[in-house]
Short mmCIF file of C-alpha atoms in Angstrom, two decimals:
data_model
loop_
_atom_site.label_atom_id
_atom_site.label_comp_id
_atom_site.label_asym_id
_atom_site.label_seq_id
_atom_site.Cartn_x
_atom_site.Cartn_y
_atom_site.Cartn_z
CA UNK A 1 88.24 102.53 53.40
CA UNK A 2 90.85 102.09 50.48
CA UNK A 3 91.13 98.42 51.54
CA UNK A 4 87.28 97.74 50.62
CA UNK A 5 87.30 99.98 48.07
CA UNK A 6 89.69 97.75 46.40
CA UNK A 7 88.23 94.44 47.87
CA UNK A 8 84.88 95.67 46.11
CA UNK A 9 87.01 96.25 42.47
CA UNK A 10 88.23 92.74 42.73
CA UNK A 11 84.67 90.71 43.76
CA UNK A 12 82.50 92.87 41.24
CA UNK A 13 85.13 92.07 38.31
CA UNK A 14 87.14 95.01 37.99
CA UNK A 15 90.25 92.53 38.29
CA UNK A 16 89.80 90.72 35.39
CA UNK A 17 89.63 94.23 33.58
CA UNK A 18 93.17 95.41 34.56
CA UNK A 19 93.02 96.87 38.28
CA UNK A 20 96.16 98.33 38.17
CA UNK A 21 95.24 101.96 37.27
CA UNK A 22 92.22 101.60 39.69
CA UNK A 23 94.19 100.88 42.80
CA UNK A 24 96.63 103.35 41.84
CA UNK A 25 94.25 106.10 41.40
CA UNK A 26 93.00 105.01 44.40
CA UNK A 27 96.18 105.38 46.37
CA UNK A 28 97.03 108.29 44.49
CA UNK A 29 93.76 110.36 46.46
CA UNK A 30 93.75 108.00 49.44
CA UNK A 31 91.64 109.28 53.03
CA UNK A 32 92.09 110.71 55.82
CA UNK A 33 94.62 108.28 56.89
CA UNK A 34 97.09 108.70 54.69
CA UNK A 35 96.90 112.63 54.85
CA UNK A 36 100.87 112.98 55.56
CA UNK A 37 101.52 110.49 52.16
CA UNK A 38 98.73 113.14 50.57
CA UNK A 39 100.36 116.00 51.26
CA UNK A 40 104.08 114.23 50.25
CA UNK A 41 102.82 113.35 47.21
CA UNK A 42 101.05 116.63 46.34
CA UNK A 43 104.49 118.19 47.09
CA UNK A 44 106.12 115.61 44.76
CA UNK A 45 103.65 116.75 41.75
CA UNK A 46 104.30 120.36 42.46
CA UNK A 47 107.43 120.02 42.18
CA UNK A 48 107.13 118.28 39.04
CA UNK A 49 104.58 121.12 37.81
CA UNK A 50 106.72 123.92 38.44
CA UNK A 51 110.10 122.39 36.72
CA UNK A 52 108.15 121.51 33.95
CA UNK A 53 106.23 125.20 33.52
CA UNK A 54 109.47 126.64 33.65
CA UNK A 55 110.95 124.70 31.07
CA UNK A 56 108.41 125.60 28.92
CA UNK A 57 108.32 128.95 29.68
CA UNK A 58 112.32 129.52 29.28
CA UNK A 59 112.77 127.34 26.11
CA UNK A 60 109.39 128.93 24.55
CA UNK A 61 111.22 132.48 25.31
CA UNK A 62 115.06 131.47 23.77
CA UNK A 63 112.36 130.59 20.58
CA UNK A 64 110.94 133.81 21.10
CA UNK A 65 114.36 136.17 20.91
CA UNK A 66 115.81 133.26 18.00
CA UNK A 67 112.37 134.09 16.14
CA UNK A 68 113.17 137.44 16.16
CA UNK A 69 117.08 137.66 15.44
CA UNK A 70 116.51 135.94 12.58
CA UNK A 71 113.69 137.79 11.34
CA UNK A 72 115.94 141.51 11.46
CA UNK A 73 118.74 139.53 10.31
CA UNK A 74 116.70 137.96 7.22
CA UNK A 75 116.12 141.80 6.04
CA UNK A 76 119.77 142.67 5.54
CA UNK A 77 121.21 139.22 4.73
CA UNK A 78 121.08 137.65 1.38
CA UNK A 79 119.53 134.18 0.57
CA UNK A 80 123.17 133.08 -0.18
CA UNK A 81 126.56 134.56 0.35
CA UNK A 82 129.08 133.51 -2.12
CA UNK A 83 132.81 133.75 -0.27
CA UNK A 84 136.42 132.64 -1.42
CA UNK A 85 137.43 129.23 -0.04
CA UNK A 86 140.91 130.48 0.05
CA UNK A 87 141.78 133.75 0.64
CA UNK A 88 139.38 137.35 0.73
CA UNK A 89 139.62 138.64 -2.86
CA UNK A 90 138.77 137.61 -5.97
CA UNK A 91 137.74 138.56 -9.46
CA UNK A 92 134.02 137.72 -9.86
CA UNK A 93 134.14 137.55 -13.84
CA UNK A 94 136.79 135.00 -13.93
CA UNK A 95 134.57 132.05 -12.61
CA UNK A 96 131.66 133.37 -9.78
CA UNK A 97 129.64 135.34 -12.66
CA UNK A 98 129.71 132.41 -15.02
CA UNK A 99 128.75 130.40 -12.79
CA UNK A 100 125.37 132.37 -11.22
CA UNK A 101 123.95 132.81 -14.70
CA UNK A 102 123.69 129.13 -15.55
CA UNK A 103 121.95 128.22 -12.68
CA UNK A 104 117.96 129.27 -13.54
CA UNK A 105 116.99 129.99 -9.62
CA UNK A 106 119.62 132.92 -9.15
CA UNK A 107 117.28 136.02 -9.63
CA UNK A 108 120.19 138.36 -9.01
CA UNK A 109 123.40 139.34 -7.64
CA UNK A 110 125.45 141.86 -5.87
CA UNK A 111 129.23 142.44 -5.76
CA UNK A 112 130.17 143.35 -2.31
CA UNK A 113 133.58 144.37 -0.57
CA UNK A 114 133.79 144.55 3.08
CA UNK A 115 136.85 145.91 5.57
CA UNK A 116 137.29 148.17 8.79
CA UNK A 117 138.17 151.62 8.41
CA UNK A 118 139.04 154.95 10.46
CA UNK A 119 135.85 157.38 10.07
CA UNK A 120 136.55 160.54 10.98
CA UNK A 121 133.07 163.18 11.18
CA UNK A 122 133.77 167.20 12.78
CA UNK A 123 136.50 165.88 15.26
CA UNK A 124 135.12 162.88 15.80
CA UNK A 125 136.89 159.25 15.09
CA UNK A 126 135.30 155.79 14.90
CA UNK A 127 136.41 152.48 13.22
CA UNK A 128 133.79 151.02 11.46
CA UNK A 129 133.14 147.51 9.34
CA UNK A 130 132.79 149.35 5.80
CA UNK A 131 130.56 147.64 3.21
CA UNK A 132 130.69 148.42 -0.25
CA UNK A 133 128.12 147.02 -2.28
CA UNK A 134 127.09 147.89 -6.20
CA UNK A 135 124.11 149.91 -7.30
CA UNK A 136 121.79 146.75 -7.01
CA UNK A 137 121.69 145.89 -3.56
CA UNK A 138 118.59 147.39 -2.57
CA UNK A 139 117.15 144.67 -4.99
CA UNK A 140 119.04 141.41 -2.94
CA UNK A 141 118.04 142.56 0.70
CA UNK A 142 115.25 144.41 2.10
CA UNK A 143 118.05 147.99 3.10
CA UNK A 144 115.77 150.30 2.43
CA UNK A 145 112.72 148.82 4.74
CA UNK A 146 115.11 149.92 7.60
CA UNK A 147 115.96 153.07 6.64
CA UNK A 148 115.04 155.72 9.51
CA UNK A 149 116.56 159.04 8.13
CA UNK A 150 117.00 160.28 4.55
CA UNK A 151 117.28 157.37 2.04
CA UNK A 152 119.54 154.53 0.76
CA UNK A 153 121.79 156.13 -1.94
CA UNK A 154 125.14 155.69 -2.56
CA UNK A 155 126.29 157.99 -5.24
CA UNK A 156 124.36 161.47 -6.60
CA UNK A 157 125.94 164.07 -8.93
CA UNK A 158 129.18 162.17 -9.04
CA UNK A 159 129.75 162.27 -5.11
CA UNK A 160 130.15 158.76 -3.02
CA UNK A 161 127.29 158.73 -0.65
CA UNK A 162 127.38 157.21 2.62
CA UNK A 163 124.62 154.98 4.79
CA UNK A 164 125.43 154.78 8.34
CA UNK A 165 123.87 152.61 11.09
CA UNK A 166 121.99 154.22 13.57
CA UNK A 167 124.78 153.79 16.13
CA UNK A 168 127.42 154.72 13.78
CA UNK A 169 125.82 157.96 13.46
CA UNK A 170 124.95 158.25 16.66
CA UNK A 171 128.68 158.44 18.09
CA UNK A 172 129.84 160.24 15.28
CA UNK A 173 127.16 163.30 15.83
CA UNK A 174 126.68 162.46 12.18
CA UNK A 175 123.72 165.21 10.43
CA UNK A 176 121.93 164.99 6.97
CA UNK A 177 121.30 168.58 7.82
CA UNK A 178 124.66 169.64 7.25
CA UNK A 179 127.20 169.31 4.00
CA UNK A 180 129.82 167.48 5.59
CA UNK A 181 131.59 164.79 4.23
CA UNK A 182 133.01 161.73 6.12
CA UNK A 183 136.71 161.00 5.45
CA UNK A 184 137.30 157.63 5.56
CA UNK A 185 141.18 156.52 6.21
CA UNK A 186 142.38 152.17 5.36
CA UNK A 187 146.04 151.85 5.19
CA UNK A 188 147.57 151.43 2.25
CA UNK A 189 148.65 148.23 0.51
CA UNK A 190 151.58 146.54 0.75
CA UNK A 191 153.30 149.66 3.17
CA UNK A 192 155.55 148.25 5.45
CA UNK A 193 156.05 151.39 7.80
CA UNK A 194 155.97 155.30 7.31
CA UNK A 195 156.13 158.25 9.54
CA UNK A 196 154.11 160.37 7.31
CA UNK A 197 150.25 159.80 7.60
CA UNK A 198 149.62 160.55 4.18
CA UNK A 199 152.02 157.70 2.62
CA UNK A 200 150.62 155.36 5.23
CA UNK A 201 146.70 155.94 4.59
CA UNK A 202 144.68 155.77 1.59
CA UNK A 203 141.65 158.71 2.60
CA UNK A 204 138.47 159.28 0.35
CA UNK A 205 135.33 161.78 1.62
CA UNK A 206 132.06 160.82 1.39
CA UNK A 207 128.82 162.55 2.09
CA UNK A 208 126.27 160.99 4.36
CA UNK A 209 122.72 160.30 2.79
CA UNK A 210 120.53 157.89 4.83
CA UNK A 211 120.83 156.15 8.28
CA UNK A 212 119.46 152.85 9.24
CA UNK A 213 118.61 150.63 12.36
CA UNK A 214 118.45 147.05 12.64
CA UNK A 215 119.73 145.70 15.50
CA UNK A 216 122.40 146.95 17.88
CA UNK A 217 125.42 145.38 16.90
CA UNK A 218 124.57 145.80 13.17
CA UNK A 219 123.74 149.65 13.65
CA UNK A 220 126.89 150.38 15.96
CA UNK A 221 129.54 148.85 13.67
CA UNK A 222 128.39 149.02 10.27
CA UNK A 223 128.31 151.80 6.85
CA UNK A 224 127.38 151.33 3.55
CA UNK A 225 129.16 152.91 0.49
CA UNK A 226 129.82 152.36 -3.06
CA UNK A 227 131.53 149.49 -4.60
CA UNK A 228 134.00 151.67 -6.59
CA UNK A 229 134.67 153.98 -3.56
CA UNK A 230 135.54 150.94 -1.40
CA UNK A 231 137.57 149.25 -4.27
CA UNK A 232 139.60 152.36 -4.51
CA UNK A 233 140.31 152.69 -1.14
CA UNK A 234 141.36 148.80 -0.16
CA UNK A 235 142.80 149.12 -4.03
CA UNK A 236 141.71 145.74 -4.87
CA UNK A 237 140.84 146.71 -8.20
CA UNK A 238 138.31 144.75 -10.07
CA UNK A 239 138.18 142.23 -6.98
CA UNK A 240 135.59 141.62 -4.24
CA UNK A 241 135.46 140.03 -1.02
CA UNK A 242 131.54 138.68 -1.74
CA UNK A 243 128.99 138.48 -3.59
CA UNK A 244 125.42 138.15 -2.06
CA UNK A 245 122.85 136.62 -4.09
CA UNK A 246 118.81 136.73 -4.14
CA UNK A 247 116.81 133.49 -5.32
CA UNK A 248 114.15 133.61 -7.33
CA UNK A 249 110.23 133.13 -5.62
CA UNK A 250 109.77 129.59 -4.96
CA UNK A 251 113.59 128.43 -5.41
CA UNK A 252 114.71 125.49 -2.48
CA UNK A 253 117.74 127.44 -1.19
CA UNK A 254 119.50 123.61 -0.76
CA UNK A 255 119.41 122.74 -4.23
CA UNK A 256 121.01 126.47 -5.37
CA UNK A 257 123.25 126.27 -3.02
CA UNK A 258 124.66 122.71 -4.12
CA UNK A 259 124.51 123.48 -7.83
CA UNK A 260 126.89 126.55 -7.13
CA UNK A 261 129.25 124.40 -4.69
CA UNK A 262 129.69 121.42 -7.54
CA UNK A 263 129.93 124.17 -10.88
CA UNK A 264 132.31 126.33 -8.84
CA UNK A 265 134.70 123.24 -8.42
CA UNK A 266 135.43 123.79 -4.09
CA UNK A 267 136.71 127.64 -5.20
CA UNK A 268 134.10 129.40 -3.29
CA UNK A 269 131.71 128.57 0.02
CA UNK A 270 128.04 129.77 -0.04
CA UNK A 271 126.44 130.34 3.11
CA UNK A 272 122.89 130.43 3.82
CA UNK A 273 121.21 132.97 5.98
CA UNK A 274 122.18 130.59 9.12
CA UNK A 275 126.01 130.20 8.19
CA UNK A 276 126.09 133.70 7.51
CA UNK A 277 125.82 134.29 11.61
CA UNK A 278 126.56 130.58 12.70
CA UNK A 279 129.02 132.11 15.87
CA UNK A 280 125.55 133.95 16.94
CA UNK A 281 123.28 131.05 16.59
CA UNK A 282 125.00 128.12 17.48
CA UNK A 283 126.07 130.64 20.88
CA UNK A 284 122.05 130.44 21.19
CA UNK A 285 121.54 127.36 20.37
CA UNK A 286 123.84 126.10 23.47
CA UNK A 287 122.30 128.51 25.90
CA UNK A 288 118.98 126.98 24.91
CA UNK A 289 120.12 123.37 25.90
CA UNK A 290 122.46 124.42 28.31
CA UNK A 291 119.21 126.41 30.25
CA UNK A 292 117.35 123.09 29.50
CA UNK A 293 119.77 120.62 31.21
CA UNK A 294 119.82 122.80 34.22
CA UNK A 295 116.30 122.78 34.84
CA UNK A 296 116.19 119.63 33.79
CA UNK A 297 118.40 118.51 36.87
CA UNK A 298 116.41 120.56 39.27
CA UNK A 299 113.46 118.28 37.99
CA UNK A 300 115.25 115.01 38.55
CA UNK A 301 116.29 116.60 42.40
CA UNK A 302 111.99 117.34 42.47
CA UNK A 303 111.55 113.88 41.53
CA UNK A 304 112.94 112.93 44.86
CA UNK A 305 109.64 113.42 46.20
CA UNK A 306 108.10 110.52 44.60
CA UNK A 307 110.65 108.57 46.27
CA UNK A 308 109.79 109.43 49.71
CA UNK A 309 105.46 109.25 49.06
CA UNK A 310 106.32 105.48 47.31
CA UNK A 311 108.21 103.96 49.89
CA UNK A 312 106.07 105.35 52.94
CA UNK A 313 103.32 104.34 50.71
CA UNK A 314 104.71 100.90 50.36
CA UNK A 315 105.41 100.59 53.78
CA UNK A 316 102.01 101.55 55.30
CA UNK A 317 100.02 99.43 52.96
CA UNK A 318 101.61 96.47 54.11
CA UNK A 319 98.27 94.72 54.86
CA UNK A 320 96.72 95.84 51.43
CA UNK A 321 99.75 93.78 49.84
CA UNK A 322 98.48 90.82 51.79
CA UNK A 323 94.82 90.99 51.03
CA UNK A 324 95.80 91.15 47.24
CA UNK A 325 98.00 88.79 47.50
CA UNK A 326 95.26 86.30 48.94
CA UNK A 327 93.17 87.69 46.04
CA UNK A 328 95.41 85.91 43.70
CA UNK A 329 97.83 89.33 42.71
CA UNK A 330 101.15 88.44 41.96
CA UNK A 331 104.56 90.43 42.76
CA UNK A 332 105.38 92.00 39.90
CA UNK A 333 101.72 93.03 39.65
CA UNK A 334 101.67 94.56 42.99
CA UNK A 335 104.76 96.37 42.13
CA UNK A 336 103.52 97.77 38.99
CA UNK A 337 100.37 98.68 41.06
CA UNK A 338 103.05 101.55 43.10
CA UNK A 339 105.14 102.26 39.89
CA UNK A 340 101.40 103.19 38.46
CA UNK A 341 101.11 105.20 41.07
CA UNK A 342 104.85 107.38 40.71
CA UNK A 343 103.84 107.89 37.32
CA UNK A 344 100.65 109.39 38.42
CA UNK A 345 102.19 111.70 40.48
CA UNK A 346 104.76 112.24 37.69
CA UNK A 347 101.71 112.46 34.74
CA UNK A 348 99.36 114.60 37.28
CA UNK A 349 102.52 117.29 37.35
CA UNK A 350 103.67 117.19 33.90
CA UNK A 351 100.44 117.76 32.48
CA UNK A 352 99.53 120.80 34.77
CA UNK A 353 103.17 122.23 33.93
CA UNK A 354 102.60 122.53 30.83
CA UNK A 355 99.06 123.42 30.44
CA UNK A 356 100.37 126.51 32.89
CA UNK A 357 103.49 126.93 30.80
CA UNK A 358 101.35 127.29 27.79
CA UNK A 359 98.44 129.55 29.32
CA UNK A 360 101.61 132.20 30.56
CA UNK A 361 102.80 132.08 27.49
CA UNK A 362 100.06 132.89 25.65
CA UNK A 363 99.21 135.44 28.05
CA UNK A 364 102.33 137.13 27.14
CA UNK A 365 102.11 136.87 23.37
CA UNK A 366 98.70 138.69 23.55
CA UNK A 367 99.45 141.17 26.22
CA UNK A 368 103.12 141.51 26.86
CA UNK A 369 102.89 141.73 30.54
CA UNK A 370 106.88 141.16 31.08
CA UNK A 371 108.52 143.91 29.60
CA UNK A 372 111.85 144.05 28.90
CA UNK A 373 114.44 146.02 30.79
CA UNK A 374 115.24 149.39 30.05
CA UNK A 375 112.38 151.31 27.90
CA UNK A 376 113.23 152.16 24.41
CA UNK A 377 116.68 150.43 24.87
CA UNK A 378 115.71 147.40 22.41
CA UNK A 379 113.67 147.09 19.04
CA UNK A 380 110.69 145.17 21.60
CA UNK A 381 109.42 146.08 24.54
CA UNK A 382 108.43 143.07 25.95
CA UNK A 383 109.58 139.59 26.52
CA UNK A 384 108.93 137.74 22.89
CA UNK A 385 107.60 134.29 23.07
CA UNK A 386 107.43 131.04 20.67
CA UNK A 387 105.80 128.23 21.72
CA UNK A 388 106.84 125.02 19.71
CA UNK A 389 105.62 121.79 19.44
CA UNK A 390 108.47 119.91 19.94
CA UNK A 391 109.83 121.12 22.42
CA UNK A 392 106.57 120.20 24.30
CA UNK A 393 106.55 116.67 23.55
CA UNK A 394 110.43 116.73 23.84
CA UNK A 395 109.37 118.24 27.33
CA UNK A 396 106.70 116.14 28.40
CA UNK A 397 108.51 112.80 27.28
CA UNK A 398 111.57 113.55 29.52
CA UNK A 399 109.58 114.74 32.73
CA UNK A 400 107.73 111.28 32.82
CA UNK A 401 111.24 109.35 31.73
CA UNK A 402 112.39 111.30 34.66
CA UNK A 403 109.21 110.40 37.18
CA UNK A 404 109.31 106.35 35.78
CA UNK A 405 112.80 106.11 37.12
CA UNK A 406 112.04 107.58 40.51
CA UNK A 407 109.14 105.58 40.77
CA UNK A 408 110.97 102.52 39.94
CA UNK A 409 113.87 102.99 42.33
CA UNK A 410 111.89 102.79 45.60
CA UNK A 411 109.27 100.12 44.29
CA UNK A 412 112.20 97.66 42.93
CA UNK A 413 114.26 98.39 46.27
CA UNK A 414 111.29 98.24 48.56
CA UNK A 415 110.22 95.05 46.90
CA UNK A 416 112.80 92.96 48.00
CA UNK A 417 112.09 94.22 51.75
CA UNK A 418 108.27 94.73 52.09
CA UNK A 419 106.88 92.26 49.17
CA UNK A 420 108.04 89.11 49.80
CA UNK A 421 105.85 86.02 50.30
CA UNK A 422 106.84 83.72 52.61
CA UNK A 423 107.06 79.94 50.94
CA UNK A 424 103.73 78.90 52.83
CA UNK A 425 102.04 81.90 51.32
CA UNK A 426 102.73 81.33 47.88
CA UNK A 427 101.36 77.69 48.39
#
């Protein structure tokens, strides 16, 4: 039936309009005959459809939980982060000062100084990443948006005030109920060695105000208090270890950022809100591609499928060759006729991956089916999902790379056995 299918193409003129997609499509939903070449070749596409739905699936959740990291960590972090190049301290009106109120797109800065110290809360110890930041800082991040208990103050009636993260304050049994201070314990600069505690440790008390959640590893590690209470307790003095800057509406971060680098002479780096946690996102950033390759390997091992329905194909439609080849069809045409045909298969699974891929994921940013484990655990309950562009065609352009070169192995090999014209025949 095929065989006068494609006899009828050729007489009626279908030749002269390019047959090749034709006879392919043809062979690609052949009859009854070739059922067992059917049902390799439907395996061969689902194969192909279920690599490429779960690439899109994964890679459109990795954009999902980036999405969000960077969205909780965009609340707390500055636009720009203005650091030493050399060094952790230095004195902000010497040169960084100067140099943020020339440049117009600046709106405003805070002085920050950061270090661990020993908290100790009713019997309770816990060392903690202390940040001391100046009255301002509420105005250069979005603090007070996560706030959960009490409120983000840091000095009232000439007491230090303390904000703790939620797991801070957590472990600590930590109460705005109660008047108890926190005693916070760094040791003290420039000591060598001492056997009594309070020549070894510089200690100051401060009173807990507000606690806030972001995300786990933020809340369980971190404390806010004021500038002068830190200063006096590292002793730097009029020093600081950063200062963390908010740009006006409007401002491109890149240009900011370069005008600071070239006035500041190489003294200072300033981060953006990526370089601020590049460990974190460049970690993500390889598990993305790193997931990607790996299914992308279990697609090429799929694609073997197309490798086994092209060469039975090529081998049962030995006579086809031959009445074509009568017809006037050349060899390489014949053999793009079956590489047509791979590509099919390839193009028939692709396209169904990822229209799946993308119905799933939809599914799941409307509804949230797949929750995530352990209820109440995490700041979202389900799985989140971003589904990007790119990575689609990135996606779709490697599964058919992927399906040509399977299709071309067998057909090139297979070529030299099954479609060769004997001299007479070519004549």
């Amino acid at each position: 039936m095929t065989t006068v299918l494609i006899i009828w193409k050729i007489s009626t003129g279908c030749w002269r309009n390019n047959p090749r997609p034709a006879i392919a499509k043809r062979y690609l939903i052949s009859g009854k005959k070739q059922h067992i070449i059917n049902i390799i070749s439907g395996i061969a596409a689902t194969g192909i459809c279920v690599g490429t739905f779960a690439l899109v699936v994964v890679l459109s959740v990795f954009n999902g939980f980036d999405g969000l990291i960077k969205s909780y960590f965009s609340i707390l972090d500055p636009d720009l982060k203005m650091v030493p190049a050399q060094g952790k301290f230095f004195d902000p009106d010497s040169l960084a000062s100067g140099v943020l109120d020339d440049i117009p797109g600046v709106a405003s800065y805070a002085r920050v100084i950061e270090g661990n110290a020993l908290l100790t809360y009713e019997g309770r110890q816990f060392i903690a990443s202390m940040k001391g930041v100046s009255q301002n800082f509420s105005e250069i991040t979005g603090i007070d948006s996560l706030i959960v208990a009490g409120g983000f103050r840091l000095e009232a009636g000439g007491e230090s005030l303390v904000v703790a993260g939620q797991g801070v304050a957590s472990y600590l049994g930590i109460s705005l109920n109660f008047n108890e201070p926190i005693r916070f314990y760094v040791p003290r600069k420039g000591l060598r060695a001492s056997f009594s505690p309070e020549k070894a440790l510089n200690e100051a008390l401060a009173f807990p105000a507000g606690i806030f959640a972001l995300l786990e590893e933020v809340d369980a590690t971190t404390v806010f208090v004021p500038l002068s209470f830190a200063a006096s307790l590292f002793e730097t003095g009029n020093h600081v270890s950063a200062l963390e800057i908010r740009l006006a509406n409007g401002v491109p971060e890149k240009k900011v950022r370069r005008e600071i680098l070239e006035k500041s002479d190489g003294q200072f780096l300033v981060k953006n809100k990526y370089q601020q946690h590049d460990a974190l996102y460049k970690t993500m950033k390889t598990e993305k591609w790193a997931t990607y390759l790996i299914l992308a390997f279990i697609l090429v091992i799929a694609s073997f499928n197309i490798l086994g329905s092209l060469s039975m194909l090529i081998i049962d439609k030995t006579e086809d060759i031959t009445i074509l080849r009568s017809m006037g069809a050349s060899d390489p045409l014949i053999k793009r006729i079956f590489l047509l045909e791979g590509w099919m298969i390839s193009l028939v699974g692709t396209l169904a991956g990822i229209l799946l891929g993308i119905a799933v994921c939809l599914v799941q940013i409307r509804f949230g089916l797949i929750r995530l484990p352990g209820e109440g655990s995490f700041v979202i309950s389900a799985y989140p999902v971003d589904i990007q562009f790119q990575d689609l065609i990135l996606i779709f352009t490697v599964v058919l790379t992927i399906g040509f070169i399977a299709a071309w192995i067998p057909v090139s090999y297979l070529s030299r056995k099954k479609l060769q014209l004997n001299p007479s025949a070519r004549e």
